[in-house]
């Protein structure tokens, strides 16, 4: 310990103990949900107590100790990364925070010595520089000094491109000479200064220390371009963009720096900035044709990814005119034309998209059909989505791509983040934790999109969002430099918005095939933020449903919807009323009051308790072990908990549907010795299961009438059931029973019913039905008859 550290430690021991509680509760990843909630509430009380205490000077650790500790952490991090160890990291989010909305010119400097804990230093900024390599934890940990040489450990959260980065990469952007770093949750609160900045004129660093990896102040624009190219070739696109920007500060006329930076921005997904750079090159006279061609091509790609497909088409036509026969340009031109058609007509090649379902970034346009966002009195003046005209069951309403997403198979496999969300008092998965940073980075690179996210619902304690959506188009303002963000990003608001609006997009895949998300136990579910879909309100038995192929979300009508009628989506589904209410608690603290939940509550607490017990009994593993007699007994028990009444006719009875289906499957598998008897009994059980799911099955028609109507279906087409996959499998098993009975004509209407139901949910017609359920049809010997008869 240096003398400096020794005297600092001694002075801290002599200070009176502050008035605090005993300490915050310990939070860990493996706590049971109830205990986690209890400790979260205790932590909330502890933090509230802390806020009531007066501001105070923080404990100081000596400069040398901080630096040595940081070097040790950096070396340890590199060693663990080299060994391929999975890094487990936990953070806590959802506390009320602060982010600056004032420009730097309106602030005054403050030294580290004057910083106090439990105080927001409004109107001030900290000028500092790093003095040791940075370390990646949940955020980026740095040791910085101010002009007086005072040192402090700071943390930077949600910094662009830092997710999954190596120790060397993390150290690159944080040790570039005199660039200041402030402890932040929002990257818009970091201002990087060029050495020529007026804020650094006359500034002297008392320590005289020269930070490692500091760039040469005398570097020329050509030197910055060369450094940027080196970074670019290594895949360090943000550092490349920063280097090109440094060169442009020295000489704004070097158009090649704009051209190279446009490509770096494209790789980063900072499309508005790429547009600005490419357009600048095209506006400069006497630029060589080869460079103009590159700028045109990059401008076309940036417009394409900004979903300006007509603008992209125009640029690619220009490029193709000077490069006839080159497939790359022709391909981009065709893609632009296809995306524009999709966005205008809602006509997609669903079969081709389904074949690519394992991808997490499918190439598809967004589409908004006969829907609009309006204020609704039923939600206390809140917003909802209504139909602008009559809509038929199965009609496409919306197609959306995620604003940001975190799929398990496209996140870093060497680090596992978990976060305690204080909004919900629950532990969030790796994907949910990563999503917040990805939303912030998307805004960082495309600041003109911020209003679309900012205007989403942010929880009951947040300011009410506007009644209309999307927000009116504001003037286009992009990211001109990676060190200068175009908007002030409220990181705490983004956390809240992700909490209340994120989806878990379970991707559609062929039956019997995993969607590839089960990489690790804590990373099984993806998380994504979709904008317009976030505006739909909830109903358990909704009149619309959403499904994902890859990352493409399609919302379709699940029932016929009248003009002006609100369109709802199910936020969750569970046969148990209590389980649904628990899941919906963060959205509907007073409980769901949809018509289905009201109907279930009217049955009384005793019956609901019985249903919860039976729901556990009807778990897949438990049912698999039951004999036929036990399954039939279970049907009788479940029937009792759905009291018969006039109002119960046509009622959805999800537990009864599962019970009848369990009996039907057992009879189907046992149909060997008493083939005809068991197969007919199996058909009856499956039909009862479908009816309990809410499907209306018309009275049996004569074979003569069915042959006259080639499109005859075995079910009515007024509604799509919630558990459509199970229903389609039951329809195929009914068809298999009829085939085994030698009654193929009776099998075909059930195959058509399954195909119609698949089309109503996913589109794609017969071809997609055969693709998704191929292995199921093969196992049941139905593939050939389905191919011929549909």
PDB file of N, CA and C in Angstrom, residues 508 511 540-542 545 547 558 570 572-575 618 620 652-655 657-659 661 665 689-690 692-695 719-731 757-758 761 773:
ATOM      1  N   UNK A 508     -42.268 -20.227 -35.229  1.00  0.00           N
ATOM      2  CA  UNK A 508     -42.951 -21.361 -35.850  1.00  0.00           C
ATOM      3  C   UNK A 508     -41.919 -22.247 -36.551  1.00  0.00           C
ATOM      4  N   UNK A 511     -43.542 -29.282 -37.122  1.00  0.00           N
ATOM      5  CA  UNK A 511     -43.897 -30.064 -35.945  1.00  0.00           C
ATOM      6  C   UNK A 511     -42.847 -31.151 -35.712  1.00  0.00           C
ATOM      7  N   UNK A 540     -57.884 -12.713 -23.102  1.00  0.00           N
ATOM      8  CA  UNK A 540     -57.442 -14.117 -23.061  1.00  0.00           C
ATOM      9  C   UNK A 540     -57.919 -14.884 -24.290  1.00  0.00           C
ATOM     10  N   UNK A 541     -59.202 -14.752 -24.619  1.00  0.00           N
ATOM     11  CA  UNK A 541     -59.723 -15.300 -25.874  1.00  0.00           C
ATOM     12  C   UNK A 541     -59.874 -14.128 -26.826  1.00  0.00           C
ATOM     13  N   UNK A 542     -58.776 -13.715 -27.416  1.00  0.00           N
ATOM     14  CA  UNK A 542     -58.737 -12.505 -28.232  1.00  0.00           C
ATOM     15  C   UNK A 542     -59.350 -12.763 -29.606  1.00  0.00           C
ATOM     16  N   UNK A 545     -54.544 -12.948 -33.265  1.00  0.00           N
ATOM     17  CA  UNK A 545     -53.422 -13.687 -32.708  1.00  0.00           C
ATOM     18  C   UNK A 545     -52.144 -13.319 -33.419  1.00  0.00           C
ATOM     19  N   UNK A 547     -48.097 -14.573 -34.449  1.00  0.00           N
ATOM     20  CA  UNK A 547     -47.205 -15.714 -34.624  1.00  0.00           C
ATOM     21  C   UNK A 547     -45.957 -15.232 -35.331  1.00  0.00           C
ATOM     22  N   UNK A 558     -58.479 -13.729 -35.597  1.00  0.00           N
ATOM     23  CA  UNK A 558     -58.855 -15.068 -35.126  1.00  0.00           C
ATOM     24  C   UNK A 558     -60.364 -15.255 -35.149  1.00  0.00           C
ATOM     25  N   UNK A 570     -53.678 -12.021 -27.219  1.00  0.00           N
ATOM     26  CA  UNK A 570     -53.421 -12.677 -25.921  1.00  0.00           C
ATOM     27  C   UNK A 570     -51.977 -12.433 -25.479  1.00  0.00           C
ATOM     28  N   UNK A 572     -50.765 -13.817 -22.901  1.00  0.00           N
ATOM     29  CA  UNK A 572     -50.345 -15.140 -22.421  1.00  0.00           C
ATOM     30  C   UNK A 572     -51.543 -16.067 -22.565  1.00  0.00           C
ATOM     31  N   UNK A 573     -51.299 -17.362 -22.395  1.00  0.00           N
ATOM     32  CA  UNK A 573     -52.400 -18.320 -22.374  1.00  0.00           C
ATOM     33  C   UNK A 573     -52.071 -19.438 -21.407  1.00  0.00           C
ATOM     34  N   UNK A 574     -53.031 -19.755 -20.564  1.00  0.00           N
ATOM     35  CA  UNK A 574     -52.916 -20.869 -19.638  1.00  0.00           C
ATOM     36  C   UNK A 574     -54.328 -21.293 -19.268  1.00  0.00           C
ATOM     37  N   UNK A 575     -54.626 -22.602 -19.215  1.00  0.00           N
ATOM     38  CA  UNK A 575     -55.979 -23.028 -18.832  1.00  0.00           C
ATOM     39  C   UNK A 575     -56.372 -22.572 -17.430  1.00  0.00           C
ATOM     40  N   UNK A 618     -53.140 -32.650 -15.420  1.00  0.00           N
ATOM     41  CA  UNK A 618     -53.181 -32.795 -16.867  1.00  0.00           C
ATOM     42  C   UNK A 618     -51.867 -32.406 -17.540  1.00  0.00           C
ATOM     43  N   UNK A 620     -48.348 -32.903 -19.333  1.00  0.00           N
ATOM     44  CA  UNK A 620     -48.029 -33.900 -20.355  1.00  0.00           C
ATOM     45  C   UNK A 620     -47.348 -35.134 -19.772  1.00  0.00           C
ATOM     46  N   UNK A 652     -65.612 -22.146 -24.220  1.00  0.00           N
ATOM     47  CA  UNK A 652     -64.286 -22.745 -24.304  1.00  0.00           C
ATOM     48  C   UNK A 652     -63.942 -23.355 -22.950  1.00  0.00           C
ATOM     49  N   UNK A 653     -63.611 -24.656 -22.965  1.00  0.00           N
ATOM     50  CA  UNK A 653     -63.289 -25.384 -21.739  1.00  0.00           C
ATOM     51  C   UNK A 653     -61.925 -26.044 -21.943  1.00  0.00           C
ATOM     52  N   UNK A 654     -60.851 -25.298 -21.735  1.00  0.00           N
ATOM     53  CA  UNK A 654     -59.525 -25.790 -22.121  1.00  0.00           C
ATOM     54  C   UNK A 654     -59.101 -27.072 -21.404  1.00  0.00           C
ATOM     55  N   UNK A 655     -59.427 -27.214 -20.125  1.00  0.00           N
ATOM     56  CA  UNK A 655     -59.038 -28.442 -19.424  1.00  0.00           C
ATOM     57  C   UNK A 655     -59.799 -29.645 -19.956  1.00  0.00           C
ATOM     58  N   UNK A 657     -60.882 -29.963 -22.978  1.00  0.00           N
ATOM     59  CA  UNK A 657     -60.308 -30.262 -24.292  1.00  0.00           C
ATOM     60  C   UNK A 657     -59.071 -31.146 -24.137  1.00  0.00           C
ATOM     61  N   UNK A 658     -58.215 -30.835 -23.169  1.00  0.00           N
ATOM     62  CA  UNK A 658     -57.000 -31.631 -22.947  1.00  0.00           C
ATOM     63  C   UNK A 658     -57.350 -33.044 -22.469  1.00  0.00           C
ATOM     64  N   UNK A 659     -58.365 -33.148 -21.612  1.00  0.00           N
ATOM     65  CA  UNK A 659     -58.740 -34.456 -21.074  1.00  0.00           C
ATOM     66  C   UNK A 659     -59.294 -35.360 -22.167  1.00  0.00           C
ATOM     67  N   UNK A 661     -58.751 -35.097 -25.367  1.00  0.00           N
ATOM     68  CA  UNK A 661     -57.653 -35.390 -26.291  1.00  0.00           C
ATOM     69  C   UNK A 661     -56.775 -36.508 -25.754  1.00  0.00           C
ATOM     70  N   UNK A 665     -56.082 -40.003 -27.782  1.00  0.00           N
ATOM     71  CA  UNK A 665     -54.755 -40.494 -28.169  1.00  0.00           C
ATOM     72  C   UNK A 665     -54.532 -41.924 -27.681  1.00  0.00           C
ATOM     73  N   UNK A 689     -62.994 -32.909 -27.889  1.00  0.00           N
ATOM     74  CA  UNK A 689     -61.873 -32.030 -27.544  1.00  0.00           C
ATOM     75  C   UNK A 689     -61.917 -30.757 -28.378  1.00  0.00           C
ATOM     76  N   UNK A 690     -62.203 -30.896 -29.668  1.00  0.00           N
ATOM     77  CA  UNK A 690     -62.276 -29.723 -30.541  1.00  0.00           C
ATOM     78  C   UNK A 690     -63.433 -28.805 -30.139  1.00  0.00           C
ATOM     79  N   UNK A 692     -64.699 -28.532 -27.160  1.00  0.00           N
ATOM     80  CA  UNK A 692     -64.327 -27.882 -25.903  1.00  0.00           C
ATOM     81  C   UNK A 692     -63.327 -26.752 -26.135  1.00  0.00           C
ATOM     82  N   UNK A 693     -62.627 -26.781 -27.282  1.00  0.00           N
ATOM     83  CA  UNK A 693     -61.695 -25.711 -27.631  1.00  0.00           C
ATOM     84  C   UNK A 693     -62.402 -24.534 -28.285  1.00  0.00           C
ATOM     85  N   UNK A 694     -63.710 -24.652 -28.486  1.00  0.00           N
ATOM     86  CA  UNK A 694     -64.475 -23.557 -29.068  1.00  0.00           C
ATOM     87  C   UNK A 694     -64.759 -23.701 -30.546  1.00  0.00           C
ATOM     88  N   UNK A 695     -64.437 -24.850 -31.125  1.00  0.00           N
ATOM     89  CA  UNK A 695     -64.681 -25.071 -32.552  1.00  0.00           C
ATOM     90  C   UNK A 695     -66.094 -25.604 -32.747  1.00  0.00           C
ATOM     91  N   UNK A 719     -64.120 -18.996 -36.290  1.00  0.00           N
ATOM     92  CA  UNK A 719     -63.162 -18.662 -35.237  1.00  0.00           C
ATOM     93  C   UNK A 719     -61.972 -19.608 -35.272  1.00  0.00           C
ATOM     94  N   UNK A 720     -60.804 -19.074 -34.879  1.00  0.00           N
ATOM     95  CA  UNK A 720     -59.588 -19.876 -34.734  1.00  0.00           C
ATOM     96  C   UNK A 720     -59.359 -20.106 -33.242  1.00  0.00           C
ATOM     97  N   UNK A 721     -59.190 -21.351 -32.813  1.00  0.00           N
ATOM     98  CA  UNK A 721     -58.973 -21.622 -31.378  1.00  0.00           C
ATOM     99  C   UNK A 721     -57.601 -21.131 -30.919  1.00  0.00           C
ATOM    100  N   UNK A 722     -57.470 -20.904 -29.619  1.00  0.00           N
ATOM    101  CA  UNK A 722     -56.194 -20.443 -29.071  1.00  0.00           C
ATOM    102  C   UNK A 722     -55.107 -21.485 -29.297  1.00  0.00           C
ATOM    103  N   UNK A 723     -55.395 -22.729 -28.969  1.00  0.00           N
ATOM    104  CA  UNK A 723     -54.416 -23.815 -29.073  1.00  0.00           C
ATOM    105  C   UNK A 723     -54.548 -24.475 -30.445  1.00  0.00           C
ATOM    106  N   UNK A 724     -54.220 -23.713 -31.479  1.00  0.00           N
ATOM    107  CA  UNK A 724     -54.507 -24.184 -32.835  1.00  0.00           C
ATOM    108  C   UNK A 724     -53.632 -25.376 -33.224  1.00  0.00           C
ATOM    109  N   UNK A 725     -52.386 -25.417 -32.766  1.00  0.00           N
ATOM    110  CA  UNK A 725     -51.501 -26.531 -33.132  1.00  0.00           C
ATOM    111  C   UNK A 725     -52.080 -27.866 -32.665  1.00  0.00           C
ATOM    112  N   UNK A 726     -52.528 -27.897 -31.412  1.00  0.00           N
ATOM    113  CA  UNK A 726     -53.110 -29.130 -30.873  1.00  0.00           C
ATOM    114  C   UNK A 726     -54.359 -29.505 -31.651  1.00  0.00           C
ATOM    115  N   UNK A 727     -55.165 -28.523 -32.009  1.00  0.00           N
ATOM    116  CA  UNK A 727     -56.405 -28.810 -32.756  1.00  0.00           C
ATOM    117  C   UNK A 727     -56.109 -29.386 -34.130  1.00  0.00           C
ATOM    118  N   UNK A 728     -55.092 -28.847 -34.809  1.00  0.00           N
ATOM    119  CA  UNK A 728     -54.737 -29.376 -36.123  1.00  0.00           C
ATOM    120  C   UNK A 728     -54.247 -30.823 -35.997  1.00  0.00           C
ATOM    121  N   UNK A 729     -53.475 -31.116 -34.961  1.00  0.00           N
ATOM    122  CA  UNK A 729     -53.018 -32.491 -34.760  1.00  0.00           C
ATOM    123  C   UNK A 729     -54.192 -33.426 -34.476  1.00  0.00           C
ATOM    124  N   UNK A 730     -55.184 -32.930 -33.725  1.00  0.00           N
ATOM    125  CA  UNK A 730     -56.367 -33.757 -33.453  1.00  0.00           C
ATOM    126  C   UNK A 730     -57.167 -33.996 -34.727  1.00  0.00           C
ATOM    127  N   UNK A 731     -57.272 -32.991 -35.596  1.00  0.00           N
ATOM    128  CA  UNK A 731     -57.969 -33.171 -36.866  1.00  0.00           C
ATOM    129  C   UNK A 731     -57.261 -34.203 -37.737  1.00  0.00           C
ATOM    130  N   UNK A 757     -57.221 -24.196 -41.092  1.00  0.00           N
ATOM    131  CA  UNK A 757     -56.838 -23.611 -39.811  1.00  0.00           C
ATOM    132  C   UNK A 757     -55.388 -23.136 -39.855  1.00  0.00           C
ATOM    133  N   UNK A 758     -54.500 -23.926 -40.459  1.00  0.00           N
ATOM    134  CA  UNK A 758     -53.103 -23.529 -40.604  1.00  0.00           C
ATOM    135  C   UNK A 758     -52.993 -22.267 -41.450  1.00  0.00           C
ATOM    136  N   UNK A 761     -53.984 -19.093 -39.644  1.00  0.00           N
ATOM    137  CA  UNK A 761     -53.008 -18.638 -38.644  1.00  0.00           C
ATOM    138  C   UNK A 761     -51.720 -18.156 -39.294  1.00  0.00           C
ATOM    139  N   UNK A 773     -46.557 -29.623 -41.134  1.00  0.00           N
ATOM    140  CA  UNK A 773     -47.032 -30.857 -40.493  1.00  0.00           C
ATOM    141  C   UNK A 773     -46.586 -32.104 -41.254  1.00  0.00           C
TER     142      UNK A 773
END
